[in-house]
Coordinates of C-alpha atoms in Angstrom, one line a residue:
Chain A
M177 CA -89.2 35.1 101.6
T178 CA -89.2 37.9 99.0
D179 CA -86.7 39.7 101.1
L180 CA -84.4 36.8 100.8
T181 CA -84.7 36.1 97.1
S182 CA -84.3 39.7 96.0
A183 CA -81.2 40.1 98.2
G184 CA -79.7 36.7 97.5
G185 CA -78.0 37.6 94.2
A186 CA -76.1 40.4 95.8
L187 CA -74.6 38.4 98.6
R188 CA -71.0 37.2 98.3
R189 CA -70.1 33.7 99.4
R190 CA -67.7 33.4 102.3
P191 CA -67.7 29.7 103.1
K192 CA -64.8 29.5 105.5
Q193 CA -65.9 32.4 107.8
R194 CA -69.4 31.1 107.7
A195 CA -68.5 27.7 108.8
G196 CA -66.6 29.1 111.8
L197 CA -69.4 31.4 112.8
A198 CA -72.1 28.9 112.2
G199 CA -70.5 26.6 114.7
A200 CA -69.9 29.2 117.4
L201 CA -73.1 31.2 117.2
P202 CA -75.5 28.6 118.5
V203 CA -73.2 27.7 121.3
F204 CA -72.8 31.4 122.2
F205 CA -76.5 32.2 122.3
I206 CA -77.8 29.0 123.9
G207 CA -75.0 29.4 126.4
L208 CA -76.0 33.0 127.1
F209 CA -79.5 32.0 127.8
F210 CA -78.5 29.2 130.2
I211 CA -76.1 31.5 132.0
Y212 CA -78.9 34.0 132.4
V213 CA -81.3 31.5 133.8
L214 CA -78.7 29.9 136.1
A215 CA -77.7 33.3 137.4
F216 CA -81.2 34.9 137.9
L217 CA -83.5 31.9 138.5
G218 CA -81.3 29.0 139.7
G219 CA -79.1 31.3 141.8
P220 CA -81.9 33.0 143.7
A221 CA -83.6 29.6 144.4
L222 CA -80.3 28.2 145.8
S223 CA -79.8 31.4 147.8
I224 CA -83.3 30.9 149.4
L225 CA -82.4 27.2 150.2
F226 CA -79.1 28.1 151.8
Q227 CA -80.3 31.1 153.8
A228 CA -83.2 29.2 155.1
F229 CA -80.9 26.8 156.8
R230 CA -78.1 29.2 157.8
S231 CA -77.9 30.7 161.3
S232 CA -76.8 34.3 161.8
T233 CA -73.3 33.0 162.7
G234 CA -73.1 31.1 159.4
H235 CA -73.8 27.6 160.8
F236 CA -76.3 25.1 159.7
T237 CA -79.6 25.4 161.6
T238 CA -83.2 24.2 161.2
Q239 CA -84.6 26.8 163.6
Y240 CA -86.2 28.9 160.9
V241 CA -87.7 26.0 159.0
D242 CA -88.9 24.7 162.3
Q243 CA -90.8 28.0 162.8
L244 CA -92.9 27.2 159.7
F245 CA -94.5 24.4 161.8
G246 CA -95.0 26.6 164.8
H247 CA -98.5 27.9 165.5
Y248 CA -98.5 31.2 163.7
Y249 CA -96.9 30.2 160.4
A250 CA -98.6 26.8 160.2
K251 CA -101.9 28.8 160.4
T252 CA -100.7 31.1 157.7
Y253 CA -99.9 28.2 155.4
A254 CA -103.2 26.6 156.3
T255 CA -105.2 29.8 155.5
T256 CA -103.4 30.2 152.2
A257 CA -104.0 26.6 151.3
A258 CA -107.7 26.9 152.3
L259 CA -108.2 30.0 150.2
S260 CA -106.5 28.4 147.2
A261 CA -108.4 25.2 147.6
V262 CA -111.8 26.9 148.0
T263 CA -111.3 29.3 145.0
A264 CA -109.8 26.4 142.9
L265 CA -112.8 24.2 143.7
I266 CA -115.5 26.8 142.9
G267 CA -113.4 27.9 139.9
V268 CA -113.2 24.4 138.5
V269 CA -116.9 23.7 138.9
A270 CA -118.2 27.1 137.7
G271 CA -115.6 27.3 134.9
L272 CA -116.4 23.8 133.7
L273 CA -120.1 24.5 133.7
T274 CA -119.5 27.7 131.8
A275 CA -117.2 26.2 129.3
Y276 CA -119.6 23.3 128.7
Q277 CA -122.6 25.7 128.1
I278 CA -120.5 27.7 125.8
Q279 CA -119.4 24.7 123.7
R280 CA -123.0 23.5 123.2
Q281 CA -124.4 23.6 119.7
S282 CA -127.3 25.7 120.8
T283 CA -125.0 28.6 122.0
P284 CA -124.8 31.4 119.4
G285 CA -121.3 31.9 117.9
W286 CA -121.0 35.5 119.1
L287 CA -121.6 34.5 122.7
R288 CA -118.9 31.8 122.4
N289 CA -116.4 34.2 121.0
A290 CA -117.2 36.9 123.5
V291 CA -116.8 34.4 126.5
N292 CA -113.6 33.0 125.1
S293 CA -111.9 36.4 124.6
F294 CA -113.2 37.8 127.8
S295 CA -111.8 34.8 129.7
G296 CA -108.4 35.6 128.2
V297 CA -108.5 39.1 129.6
A298 CA -110.2 38.4 133.0
A299 CA -107.8 35.4 133.8
N300 CA -105.0 37.9 133.6
F301 CA -106.7 40.9 135.2
A302 CA -105.5 40.5 138.7
G303 CA -103.4 42.4 141.2
I304 CA -104.0 46.0 142.3
P305 CA -106.5 46.9 139.5
L306 CA -108.7 43.9 140.3
A307 CA -108.7 44.7 144.0
F308 CA -109.8 48.3 143.3
A309 CA -112.5 47.1 140.8
F310 CA -114.0 45.1 143.7
I311 CA -113.5 47.9 146.2
S312 CA -115.3 50.2 143.8
T313 CA -118.2 47.7 143.5
L314 CA -118.5 45.8 146.8
G315 CA -116.4 47.9 149.3
T316 CA -118.1 49.7 152.1
Q317 CA -118.7 52.7 149.8
G318 CA -118.9 50.5 146.6
M319 CA -121.5 51.2 144.0
L320 CA -123.3 47.8 144.4
T321 CA -123.2 48.1 148.1
L322 CA -124.8 51.5 148.0
W323 CA -127.4 50.4 145.4
L324 CA -128.3 47.4 147.5
K325 CA -128.5 49.6 150.6
A326 CA -130.9 52.0 148.7
A327 CA -133.0 48.9 147.9
G328 CA -133.1 48.0 151.6
I329 CA -130.4 45.3 151.6
D330 CA -127.4 46.1 153.9
I331 CA -124.8 43.5 153.0
Y332 CA -122.3 44.8 155.5
G333 CA -124.9 44.8 158.2
A334 CA -125.6 41.2 157.3
G335 CA -122.0 40.3 158.0
F336 CA -120.4 40.4 154.6
S337 CA -117.0 42.0 154.2
L338 CA -114.9 42.3 151.1
F339 CA -111.9 42.5 153.3
S340 CA -112.3 39.1 154.8
F341 CA -111.5 35.5 153.7
W342 CA -114.8 35.2 151.8
G343 CA -114.3 38.6 150.3
L344 CA -111.0 37.3 149.0
V345 CA -112.7 34.2 147.6
L346 CA -115.2 36.3 145.7
T347 CA -112.4 38.4 144.2
Y348 CA -110.1 35.5 143.3
L349 CA -113.0 33.9 141.4
Y350 CA -112.8 36.8 139.0
F351 CA -109.6 35.3 137.6
Q352 CA -110.0 31.7 138.6
I353 CA -113.2 31.0 136.7
P354 CA -111.9 32.5 133.4
L355 CA -108.7 30.6 133.8
M356 CA -110.6 27.4 134.1
V357 CA -112.7 28.2 131.0
I358 CA -109.4 28.7 129.1
I359 CA -107.7 25.6 130.2
I360 CA -110.7 23.2 130.0
T361 CA -112.1 24.3 126.7
P362 CA -109.6 22.4 124.5
A363 CA -110.4 19.2 126.5
L364 CA -114.1 19.8 125.9
Q365 CA -113.6 20.4 122.3
G366 CA -111.6 17.1 122.1
M367 CA -114.7 15.2 123.1
R368 CA -116.0 13.9 119.8
R369 CA -119.7 13.8 118.9
E370 CA -119.2 10.3 117.6
W371 CA -118.5 9.0 121.1
R372 CA -121.9 10.2 122.2
E373 CA -123.5 8.8 119.1
A374 CA -121.7 5.5 119.7
A375 CA -123.0 5.3 123.3
M376 CA -126.5 6.1 122.1
G377 CA -126.2 3.6 119.2
L378 CA -125.3 0.9 121.7
G379 CA -128.5 1.6 123.6
G380 CA -127.1 3.8 126.3
N381 CA -128.6 7.1 127.5
G382 CA -127.1 10.4 128.5
W383 CA -126.2 9.1 132.0
H384 CA -124.4 6.1 130.6
Y385 CA -122.4 8.3 128.2
W386 CA -121.2 10.5 131.1
R387 CA -120.6 7.7 133.5
H388 CA -118.6 5.5 131.1
V389 CA -117.1 8.0 128.6
G390 CA -117.4 11.7 129.4
I391 CA -116.3 11.7 133.1
P392 CA -113.4 9.2 132.7
I393 CA -112.0 11.2 129.8
L394 CA -112.4 14.6 131.5
T395 CA -111.2 13.5 135.0
P396 CA -107.4 14.0 134.5
S397 CA -107.9 17.4 132.8
V398 CA -110.2 18.5 135.5
L399 CA -107.8 17.4 138.3
A400 CA -104.9 19.1 136.5
S401 CA -106.9 22.3 136.2
F402 CA -107.6 22.2 139.9
I403 CA -103.9 22.0 140.6
L404 CA -103.2 24.9 138.4
L405 CA -105.9 27.1 139.9
F406 CA -104.6 26.1 143.4
G407 CA -101.1 27.2 142.5
N408 CA -102.4 30.4 140.8
A409 CA -104.2 31.4 144.0
F410 CA -101.4 30.3 146.4
A411 CA -98.8 32.7 144.9
S412 CA -101.1 35.7 144.7
Y413 CA -99.7 38.8 146.4
A414 CA -101.0 42.0 145.0
T415 CA -104.7 41.3 145.2
P416 CA -104.8 40.3 148.9
Y417 CA -102.2 43.0 149.7
A418 CA -104.5 45.8 148.4
L419 CA -107.7 44.2 149.7
T420 CA -106.9 43.0 153.2
S421 CA -103.6 44.7 154.1
G422 CA -102.7 41.7 156.2
L423 CA -106.0 41.1 158.0
V424 CA -106.0 37.6 156.5
P425 CA -102.6 36.0 157.1
L426 CA -101.3 34.7 153.8
V427 CA -97.8 33.3 152.9
P428 CA -96.9 35.8 150.2
I429 CA -97.9 38.7 152.3
E430 CA -96.0 37.5 155.3
I431 CA -92.8 37.1 153.1
G432 CA -93.3 40.6 151.8
N433 CA -93.8 42.0 155.3
L434 CA -90.6 40.4 156.5
M435 CA -88.7 41.7 153.5
S436 CA -89.9 45.3 153.6
G437 CA -89.0 45.5 157.3
N438 CA -92.5 45.9 158.8
V439 CA -91.5 43.3 161.3
I440 CA -88.1 43.1 162.9
A441 CA -86.9 39.6 162.2
D442 CA -84.1 37.6 160.7
P443 CA -84.0 37.6 156.9
Q444 CA -83.7 33.8 157.2
L445 CA -87.3 33.5 158.3
G446 CA -88.5 35.1 155.1
N447 CA -86.2 32.7 153.2
A448 CA -87.7 29.7 155.1
L449 CA -91.2 30.9 154.2
S450 CA -90.2 31.3 150.6
L451 CA -88.7 27.8 150.6
G452 CA -92.0 26.4 151.9
M453 CA -93.8 28.1 149.1
I454 CA -91.4 26.8 146.5
V455 CA -92.0 23.3 147.9
V456 CA -95.8 23.7 147.6
M457 CA -95.6 25.2 144.1
G458 CA -93.0 22.5 143.0
A459 CA -95.3 19.8 144.2
A460 CA -98.3 21.3 142.4
M461 CA -96.3 21.6 139.2
T462 CA -95.1 18.0 139.4
L463 CA -98.6 16.7 140.0
Y464 CA -99.8 18.9 137.1
T465 CA -97.2 17.4 134.7
L466 CA -98.0 13.9 135.7
L467 CA -101.8 14.5 135.2
Q468 CA -101.1 16.1 131.9
R469 CA -99.3 13.0 130.8
W470 CA -102.2 10.9 131.8
T471 CA -104.5 13.2 129.8
G472 CA -102.1 13.0 126.8
R473 CA -102.3 9.3 126.8
W474 CA -106.1 9.4 126.6
Q475 CA -106.2 11.9 123.8
K476 CA -103.7 10.1 121.6
R477 CA -105.7 6.9 121.4
Chain B
M282 CA -101.8 41.7 137.0
A283 CA -98.4 40.1 136.5
E284 CA -98.6 37.6 139.3
A285 CA -101.7 36.1 137.9
I286 CA -101.0 36.1 134.2
A287 CA -102.3 32.7 134.0
F288 CA -100.3 30.4 136.2
P289 CA -99.6 27.7 133.7
P290 CA -97.9 28.5 130.4
G291 CA -99.7 25.3 129.5
A292 CA -102.7 27.7 129.6
D293 CA -103.1 27.1 126.0
V294 CA -105.2 29.9 124.9
A295 CA -108.4 28.4 123.8
P296 CA -108.3 28.1 120.0
P297 CA -111.1 29.8 118.2
A298 CA -114.0 27.5 118.7
P299 CA -115.3 25.8 115.6
P300 CA -118.5 27.2 114.3
A301 CA -121.5 25.4 115.6
P302 CA -122.7 23.0 113.0
A303 CA -125.8 24.5 111.4
G304 CA -128.9 22.7 110.4
R305 CA -130.8 19.8 111.9
G306 CA -128.6 19.4 114.9
R307 CA -129.4 22.8 116.3
R308 CA -131.4 22.7 119.4
R309 CA -133.1 25.5 121.3
P310 CA -131.1 26.7 124.3
N311 CA -132.6 25.3 127.5
V312 CA -133.7 27.4 130.4
M313 CA -131.0 26.3 132.8
S314 CA -128.2 27.2 130.4
V315 CA -129.6 30.6 129.9
I316 CA -130.0 31.2 133.7
W317 CA -126.4 30.0 134.3
I318 CA -125.0 32.3 131.5
I319 CA -126.9 35.2 133.0
I320 CA -125.5 34.5 136.5
V321 CA -121.9 34.3 135.2
A322 CA -122.3 37.4 133.0
T323 CA -123.6 39.3 136.0
F324 CA -120.7 38.3 138.2
F325 CA -118.2 39.4 135.5
L326 CA -119.8 42.5 134.3
L327 CA -120.9 44.1 137.6
P328 CA -117.4 44.8 138.9
L329 CA -116.6 46.5 135.6
L330 CA -119.8 48.5 135.6
G331 CA -119.3 49.4 139.3
T332 CA -115.7 50.5 138.6
A333 CA -116.8 52.6 135.6
V334 CA -119.6 54.3 137.5
F335 CA -117.4 54.9 140.5
S336 CA -114.7 56.4 138.3
L337 CA -117.2 58.9 137.0
W338 CA -118.6 59.8 140.4
A339 CA -117.8 63.4 141.3
G340 CA -119.4 63.6 144.7
G341 CA -123.1 63.8 145.6
D342 CA -125.3 63.1 142.6
R343 CA -122.8 64.4 140.0
Y344 CA -121.2 62.1 137.5
N345 CA -118.6 63.4 135.0
L346 CA -115.1 63.2 133.8
T347 CA -113.5 65.1 136.7
N348 CA -111.5 62.2 138.0
Y349 CA -110.0 61.5 134.6
A350 CA -109.2 65.1 134.0
A351 CA -107.5 65.3 137.4
L352 CA -105.4 62.2 136.7
V353 CA -104.3 63.5 133.3
K354 CA -103.1 66.7 135.1
T355 CA -101.2 64.8 137.8
P356 CA -97.5 64.6 137.0
E357 CA -97.0 61.5 139.3
V358 CA -99.4 59.5 137.1
W359 CA -97.2 60.2 134.0
A360 CA -94.0 59.7 135.9
S361 CA -95.0 56.3 137.2
L362 CA -96.4 55.2 133.9
W363 CA -93.3 56.4 132.1
L364 CA -91.1 54.5 134.5
S365 CA -93.1 51.3 133.9
V366 CA -93.0 51.8 130.2
Q367 CA -89.3 52.2 130.2
L368 CA -88.8 49.1 132.3
A369 CA -91.1 47.2 129.9
V370 CA -89.1 48.3 126.9
Y371 CA -85.8 47.1 128.6
T372 CA -87.5 43.8 129.5
V373 CA -88.7 43.3 126.0
V374 CA -85.3 44.0 124.4
I375 CA -83.4 41.7 126.7
S376 CA -86.1 38.9 126.5
L377 CA -86.1 38.9 122.7
T378 CA -82.4 39.1 122.4
L379 CA -82.0 36.1 124.6
L380 CA -84.8 34.1 123.4
I381 CA -85.1 34.5 119.6
P382 CA -81.6 33.0 118.9
T383 CA -81.9 30.4 121.6
V384 CA -85.3 29.1 120.4
L385 CA -84.1 29.1 116.8
F386 CA -80.7 27.4 117.4
V387 CA -82.2 24.8 119.8
R388 CA -84.7 23.9 117.1
L389 CA -81.9 23.7 114.4
R390 CA -78.9 22.3 116.2
A391 CA -79.9 20.9 119.5
P392 CA -83.5 19.6 119.5
W393 CA -82.7 17.4 122.4
L394 CA -82.5 20.6 124.5
R395 CA -86.2 21.5 123.9
P396 CA -87.6 19.5 126.8
V397 CA -85.1 21.3 129.0
L398 CA -86.3 24.7 127.7
E399 CA -89.9 23.6 128.4
V400 CA -89.1 22.8 132.0
I401 CA -87.1 26.1 132.4
S402 CA -90.1 28.0 131.0
V403 CA -92.4 26.8 133.8
M404 CA -89.9 27.4 136.6
P405 CA -91.0 31.0 137.2
F406 CA -94.3 29.5 138.4
V407 CA -92.5 27.2 140.9
I408 CA -90.5 30.2 142.2
P409 CA -93.2 32.8 142.4
P410 CA -92.4 36.5 142.1
I411 CA -92.3 37.1 145.9
A412 CA -89.8 34.3 146.3
L413 CA -87.8 35.3 143.2
I414 CA -87.3 38.9 144.5
Q415 CA -86.2 37.5 147.9
G416 CA -83.7 35.3 146.2
L417 CA -82.5 38.0 143.9
T418 CA -82.0 40.5 146.6
G419 CA -80.4 37.9 148.9
L420 CA -77.9 36.9 146.3
Y421 CA -77.1 40.3 144.6
S422 CA -78.2 43.3 146.5
V423 CA -78.3 43.1 150.3
P424 CA -75.2 44.6 152.0
D425 CA -73.6 41.2 152.7
A426 CA -74.8 39.5 149.6
P427 CA -72.5 36.7 148.3
L428 CA -72.5 38.1 144.7
A429 CA -73.2 41.8 145.5
M430 CA -73.7 43.9 142.5
P431 CA -72.6 47.6 142.5
I432 CA -74.8 49.7 144.7
W433 CA -75.6 52.3 142.0
F434 CA -77.2 49.5 140.0
V435 CA -79.2 47.7 142.6
S436 CA -80.6 51.0 143.9
R437 CA -82.1 51.8 140.5
P438 CA -85.5 50.5 139.3
E439 CA -83.6 49.0 136.3
F440 CA -82.4 46.3 138.7
M441 CA -85.9 44.8 138.6
V442 CA -85.6 44.2 134.9
I443 CA -83.3 41.3 135.6
G444 CA -86.3 39.6 137.4
Y445 CA -88.9 40.8 134.9
V446 CA -87.2 38.9 132.1
I447 CA -87.6 35.8 134.3
L448 CA -91.3 36.6 135.2
S449 CA -92.2 37.0 131.5
L450 CA -90.2 34.0 130.3
P451 CA -93.1 31.5 130.3
Y452 CA -95.1 33.8 128.1
S453 CA -92.4 35.1 125.8
Y454 CA -90.9 31.6 125.4
R455 CA -94.2 30.1 124.6
A456 CA -95.2 32.8 122.1
L457 CA -91.9 32.5 120.2
D458 CA -91.8 28.7 120.4
V459 CA -95.3 28.5 118.9
G460 CA -94.3 31.0 116.2
I461 CA -91.1 29.1 115.3
S462 CA -93.0 25.7 115.2
A463 CA -95.2 27.2 112.5
L464 CA -92.1 27.8 110.3
D465 CA -89.9 25.2 108.5
V466 CA -86.8 26.8 109.9
S467 CA -84.3 24.3 108.7
T468 CA -85.4 24.7 105.1
L469 CA -85.5 28.4 105.4
T470 CA -82.0 28.7 106.9
Q471 CA -80.5 26.2 104.6
A472 CA -82.0 28.1 101.6
A473 CA -80.6 31.3 103.0
L474 CA -77.2 29.8 103.7
S475 CA -76.9 28.2 100.3
L476 CA -77.6 31.7 98.8
G477 CA -74.7 32.9 100.8
A478 CA -76.5 34.8 103.6
S479 CA -74.7 35.3 106.9
W480 CA -76.4 34.6 110.2
A481 CA -77.0 38.3 110.8
Q482 CA -78.8 38.4 107.4
I483 CA -80.7 35.3 108.2
F484 CA -81.9 36.9 111.4
T485 CA -82.8 40.3 110.1
R486 CA -84.2 39.2 106.7
V487 CA -85.6 35.7 107.2
I488 CA -86.3 34.8 110.8
I489 CA -87.5 38.1 112.2
P490 CA -89.8 39.0 109.3
N491 CA -91.4 35.6 109.4
L492 CA -91.8 35.7 113.2
R493 CA -93.2 39.2 113.4
T494 CA -96.6 38.1 114.7
A495 CA -95.0 35.9 117.4
I496 CA -92.6 38.7 118.3
L497 CA -95.5 41.1 118.5
G498 CA -97.4 38.7 120.7
A499 CA -94.4 38.2 123.1
T500 CA -93.8 42.0 123.2
L501 CA -97.4 42.9 124.1
L502 CA -97.6 40.1 126.8
T503 CA -94.3 41.2 128.3
F504 CA -95.6 44.8 128.3
A505 CA -98.8 43.9 130.0
I506 CA -96.8 41.9 132.7
V507 CA -94.4 44.7 133.4
L508 CA -97.0 47.4 133.5
G509 CA -99.0 45.5 136.0
E510 CA -96.1 44.2 138.1
F511 CA -96.6 45.1 141.7
V512 CA -94.6 42.6 143.9
F513 CA -91.0 43.6 143.0
A514 CA -91.7 47.4 143.0
N515 CA -93.7 47.3 146.2
I516 CA -91.0 45.4 148.1
L517 CA -88.1 47.5 146.7
L518 CA -90.1 50.7 147.0
F519 CA -90.0 51.9 143.4
N520 CA -92.8 54.1 142.2
T521 CA -94.1 52.1 139.2
F522 CA -97.6 52.3 137.8
A523 CA -99.1 49.5 139.8
V524 CA -97.5 50.9 143.0
Y525 CA -99.0 54.3 142.2
I526 CA -102.5 52.9 141.7
N527 CA -102.2 51.3 145.1
Y528 CA -101.0 54.5 146.6
I529 CA -103.8 56.6 145.0
G530 CA -106.3 54.0 146.2
Q531 CA -105.4 54.9 149.8
V532 CA -106.2 58.6 149.2
N533 CA -108.7 58.7 146.4
G534 CA -110.9 55.8 145.6
T535 CA -112.5 57.2 142.5
E536 CA -109.2 58.0 140.8
A537 CA -108.0 54.5 141.6
A538 CA -111.2 53.2 139.9
A539 CA -110.3 55.2 136.8
L540 CA -106.8 53.9 136.7
S541 CA -108.0 50.3 137.3
L542 CA -110.3 50.6 134.3
F543 CA -107.3 51.8 132.3
S544 CA -105.3 48.8 133.4
F545 CA -108.1 46.5 132.3
F546 CA -107.8 47.9 128.8
V547 CA -104.0 47.5 128.9
T548 CA -104.6 43.8 129.8
W549 CA -107.0 43.6 127.0
L550 CA -104.3 44.9 124.6
G551 CA -101.8 42.4 126.0
M552 CA -104.3 39.6 125.3
L553 CA -104.7 40.7 121.8
G554 CA -101.0 39.9 121.7
I555 CA -101.7 36.3 122.5
L556 CA -104.2 36.1 119.7
A557 CA -101.8 37.8 117.4
G558 CA -99.1 35.3 118.4
G559 CA -101.5 32.4 117.8
G560 CA -100.0 31.6 114.5
R561 CA -101.8 33.7 111.9
G562 CA -99.8 35.5 109.2
Q563 CA -96.6 33.5 109.3
V564 CA -95.2 32.6 105.9
R565 CA -95.1 28.9 105.5
T566 CA -92.9 26.9 103.3
G567 CA -94.1 23.6 101.8
G568 CA -93.9 20.4 103.7
V569 CA -93.9 20.1 107.5
G570 CA -95.5 23.1 109.1

């Protein structure tokens, strides 16, 4: 503001020019933004849609989309969905428990702040560095693996492998749990202490409070969080790429393989796989929005 | 890193928790809580500790800074980091140029467009990076692409910036939208216009100075996203920082651990950006916030 007032006196008034510019500028910049989004987000989405249904001779075909339901790719989608669902489920439960413990009055403030800021970092610490952090720790030559071996526990001998489905689950939890803590904390903070006191005042106990107040209020938020975590895992590419190098068939990895030419195939198949992924993510996002609205209704009252 | 920068933009960063009410209400922590916190803390600290120790391992029983020293002396590390930093700078410049005026003008002149912007800002989650790069190349860069761009451009790493702007949109939009919500922009611009300021002056002297924390937040987040971005670069075979970490991981695990730890701190820096963009420090005018 000081910038403005000190400069104000020196400015000349040019009402006519200003009126013309003031009218055109918003249209120009808003238009520019929409053109960018149409060209580089809408366009690519349409390109995927068209190419997924286009045969190599340029005619309409469903042969590539049909392949998604064939044995191999159906299994790929199923594995990706299973990985996403398992990590989302564990993430939701563990994240909810952690956020709840952190919000309790008995939790010291420093711990609450530490968990909140660490969650922000860990939820976004994914991809290649996360994969190598886990390889350094739990890989065949990882530090923890070696320490445990020195202590007489051979986890790889016992059947564990970081480079398997369950190894991926463990790694994904490193960003799923913190993400849950971040998104559920506002909902937990929104639960007013008066509600609990009111339940107690009416002669209820802790169980009554959770059964009739706590759980009904939290349910939409928890479901919405599950959807978000599911989508978050479903789209992950870098972490499984670095960890499993294709041992566990996942949709994003398959698309990448088709694109970088590791497999000789039609580009249309990759587009069909991408289309399937967009459908899944779109459904997740729609569900999430609906659930958010449900939550919003609760919180406004 | 980029792919997982929290899936929802809705991921409202948890606001600083209110201080626990002191006094009578304070109870002693129970045993189950303490055990749970210890389990969670172990799960989250062990990989960091393991990575740190592994990055210091110099063979046998020796632990020192050899790996770090070797990395600093490797030109490829610097080249890939420099490439990623350049791409990040381009992405930040394009994002801010597109978004600051749009967010401002929509707020001032076309508030009915705001829900549309909200929907657009989550679309990059519906079309994940791997699908986006497939669509972009299919439309603009493969030999028989319908809207083929010049080959000299699509064969350069700068081509990826087009997509990076989209990838970072949810975060940059959200940071700027929150920042502008905290300002009474219509009073500010009307005051400036009535004093005879041009739109250029309004931007440089009123809007940008008042939005600096939000702009800083958007910038740091975008930086963190581009520095960690792996999908585009790996598919298009450009040697960015994340691609280099993956490469070195195949040949030298301890050096990869060192670089991973470095990435963790870069992410940390980016997250400080969110906190900075969280609304502190903006000048407020009276009335509606």
